[in-house]
Short mmCIF file of C-alpha atoms in Angstrom, two decimals:
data_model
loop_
_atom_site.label_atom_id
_atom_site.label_comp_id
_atom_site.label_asym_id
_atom_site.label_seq_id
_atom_site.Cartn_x
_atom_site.Cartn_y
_atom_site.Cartn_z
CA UNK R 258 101.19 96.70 89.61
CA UNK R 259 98.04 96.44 88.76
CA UNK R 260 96.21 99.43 87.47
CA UNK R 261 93.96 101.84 90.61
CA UNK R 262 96.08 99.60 93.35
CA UNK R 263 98.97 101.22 95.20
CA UNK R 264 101.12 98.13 97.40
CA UNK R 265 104.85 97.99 99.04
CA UNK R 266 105.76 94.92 100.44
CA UNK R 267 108.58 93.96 103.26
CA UNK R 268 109.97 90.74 104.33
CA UNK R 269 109.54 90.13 107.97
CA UNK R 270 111.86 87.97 110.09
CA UNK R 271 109.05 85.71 111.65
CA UNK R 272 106.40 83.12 110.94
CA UNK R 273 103.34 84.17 108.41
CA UNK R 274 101.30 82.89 111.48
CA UNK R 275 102.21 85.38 113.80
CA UNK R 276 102.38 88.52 111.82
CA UNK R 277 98.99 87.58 110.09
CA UNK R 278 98.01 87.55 114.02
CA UNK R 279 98.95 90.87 114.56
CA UNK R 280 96.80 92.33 111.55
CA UNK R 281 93.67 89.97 112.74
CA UNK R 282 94.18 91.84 115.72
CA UNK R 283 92.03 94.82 115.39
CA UNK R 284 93.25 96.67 119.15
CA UNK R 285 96.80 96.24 117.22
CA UNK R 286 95.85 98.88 114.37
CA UNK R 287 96.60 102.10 116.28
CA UNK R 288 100.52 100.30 117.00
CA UNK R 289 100.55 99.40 113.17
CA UNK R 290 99.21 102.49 111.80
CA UNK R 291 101.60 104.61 109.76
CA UNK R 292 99.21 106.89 108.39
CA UNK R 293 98.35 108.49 111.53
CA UNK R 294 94.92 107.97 111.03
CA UNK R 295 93.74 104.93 112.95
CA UNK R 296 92.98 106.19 116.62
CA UNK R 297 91.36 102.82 118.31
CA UNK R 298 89.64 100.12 117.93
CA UNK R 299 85.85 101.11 118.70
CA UNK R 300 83.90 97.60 118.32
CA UNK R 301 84.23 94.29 116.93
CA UNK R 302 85.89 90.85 118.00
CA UNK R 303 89.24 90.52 119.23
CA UNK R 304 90.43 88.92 116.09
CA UNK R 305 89.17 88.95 112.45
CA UNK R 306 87.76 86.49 110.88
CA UNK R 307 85.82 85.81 107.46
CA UNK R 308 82.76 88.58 107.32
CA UNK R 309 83.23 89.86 110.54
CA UNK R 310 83.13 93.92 110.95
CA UNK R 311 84.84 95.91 113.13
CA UNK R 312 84.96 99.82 113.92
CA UNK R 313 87.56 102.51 114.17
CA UNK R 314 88.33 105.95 115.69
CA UNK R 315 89.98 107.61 112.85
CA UNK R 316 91.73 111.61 112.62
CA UNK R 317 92.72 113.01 109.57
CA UNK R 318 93.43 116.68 108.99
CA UNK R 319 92.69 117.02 112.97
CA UNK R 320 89.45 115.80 112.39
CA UNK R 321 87.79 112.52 114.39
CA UNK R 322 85.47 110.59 112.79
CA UNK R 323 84.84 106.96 112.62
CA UNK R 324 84.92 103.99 110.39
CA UNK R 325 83.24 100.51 109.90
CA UNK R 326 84.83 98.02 108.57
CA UNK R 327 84.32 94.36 106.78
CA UNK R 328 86.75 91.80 106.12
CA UNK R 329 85.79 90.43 102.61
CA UNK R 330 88.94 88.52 101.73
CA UNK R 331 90.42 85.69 104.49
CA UNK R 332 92.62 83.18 104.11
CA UNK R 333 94.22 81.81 107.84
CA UNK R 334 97.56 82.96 107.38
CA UNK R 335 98.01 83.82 104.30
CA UNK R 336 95.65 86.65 102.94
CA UNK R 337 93.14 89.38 105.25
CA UNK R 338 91.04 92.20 103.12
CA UNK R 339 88.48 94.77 104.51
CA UNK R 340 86.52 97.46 102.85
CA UNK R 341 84.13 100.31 104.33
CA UNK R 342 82.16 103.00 102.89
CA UNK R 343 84.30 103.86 99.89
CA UNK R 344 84.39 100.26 98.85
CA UNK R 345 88.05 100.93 98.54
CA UNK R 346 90.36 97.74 100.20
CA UNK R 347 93.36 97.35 102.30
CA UNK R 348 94.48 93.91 102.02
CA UNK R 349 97.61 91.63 103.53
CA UNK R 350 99.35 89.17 102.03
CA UNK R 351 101.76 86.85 103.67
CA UNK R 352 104.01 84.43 101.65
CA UNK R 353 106.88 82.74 103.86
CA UNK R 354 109.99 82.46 101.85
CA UNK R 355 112.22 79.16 101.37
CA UNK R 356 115.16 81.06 103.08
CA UNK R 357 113.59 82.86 105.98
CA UNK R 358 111.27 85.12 107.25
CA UNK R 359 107.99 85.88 105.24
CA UNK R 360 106.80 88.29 102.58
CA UNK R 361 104.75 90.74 103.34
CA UNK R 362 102.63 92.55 100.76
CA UNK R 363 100.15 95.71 102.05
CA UNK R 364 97.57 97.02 99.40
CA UNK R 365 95.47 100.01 98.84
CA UNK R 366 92.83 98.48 95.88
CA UNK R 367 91.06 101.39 95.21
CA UNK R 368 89.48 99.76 91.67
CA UNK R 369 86.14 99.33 93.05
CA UNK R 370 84.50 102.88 92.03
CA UNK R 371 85.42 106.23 92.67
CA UNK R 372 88.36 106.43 91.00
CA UNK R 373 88.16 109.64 90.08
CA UNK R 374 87.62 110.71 93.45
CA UNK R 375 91.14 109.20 95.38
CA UNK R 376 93.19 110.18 92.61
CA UNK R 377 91.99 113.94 92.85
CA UNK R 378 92.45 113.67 96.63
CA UNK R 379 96.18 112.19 95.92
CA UNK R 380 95.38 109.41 98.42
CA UNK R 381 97.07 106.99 95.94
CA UNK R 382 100.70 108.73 96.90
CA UNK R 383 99.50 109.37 100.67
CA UNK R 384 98.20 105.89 101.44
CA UNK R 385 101.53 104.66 99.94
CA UNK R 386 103.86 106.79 102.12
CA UNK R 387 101.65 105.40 105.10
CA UNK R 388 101.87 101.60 103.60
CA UNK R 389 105.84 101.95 103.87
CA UNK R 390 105.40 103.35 107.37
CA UNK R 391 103.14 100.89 108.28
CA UNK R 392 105.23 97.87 107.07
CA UNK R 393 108.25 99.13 108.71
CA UNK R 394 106.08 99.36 112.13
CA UNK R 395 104.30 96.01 111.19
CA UNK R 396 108.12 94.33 111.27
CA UNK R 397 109.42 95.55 114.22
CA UNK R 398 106.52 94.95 116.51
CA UNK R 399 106.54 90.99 114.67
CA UNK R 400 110.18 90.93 115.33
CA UNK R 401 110.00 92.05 118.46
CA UNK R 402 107.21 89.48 119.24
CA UNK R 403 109.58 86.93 117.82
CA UNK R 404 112.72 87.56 119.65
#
């Protein structure tokens, strides 16, 4: 792993297409969540696409606030990335395997600046708690979808 990133990955029994389609899919981010965090979707288009921002009603520590969003990484299928203020990213890969079902990789890329600053908060070991959550969530609603 590479150093200031923090990623779990899953493998998914469904197409890349259709799970990549659920994280393009801002309104699905509240269902996906496992952090808690993400509320709603606020504004932006129904699904992502290269550049495109989007906002989010976010709670942590009982507290609302809100966050804006741009995807900066976007390949159809394969690979979605957005950053906001902290210029921190969560990114999604998808790799379908020769057997079955697809890979799916979930990162927290913190590397871009204020370093210092997540790893004195501890969001490293947070955000990957709510990466495993999330993945497990991210499955069963693409399996579900599937079946």
């Amino acid at each position: 792993m590479a150093k200031h990133m923090v990623a779990r990955s899953v493998v998914v029994d469904a197409p890349a297409k259709s799970i990549f389609d659920l994280v393009a899919t801002p309104s699905q981010h509240p269902v996906l969540d496992g952090s808690g965090t993400v509320q709603q979707a606020h504004f932006g288009p129904e699904r992502l696409e290269p550049g495109a921002e989007f906002g989010m009603d976010m709670r942590m520590l009982g507290l609302p606030y809100r966050m804006t969003n741009r995807v900066v990484e976007f390949e159809e299928g394969r690979l979605i990335a957005w950053r906001h203020v902290g210029s921190h990213r969560w990114r999604y890969e998808f790799e379908e395997l020769a057997g079955g079902g697809t890979l799916v990789t979930e990162t927290f890329d913190y590397s871009r600046g204020q370093v210092a600053f997540y790893v004195l908060s501890g969001a490293p070991a947070r955000n990957a708690r709510g990466i495993e959550r999330t993945l497990e969530r991210l499955r069963a609603a693409a399996e579900a979808e599937g079946a």
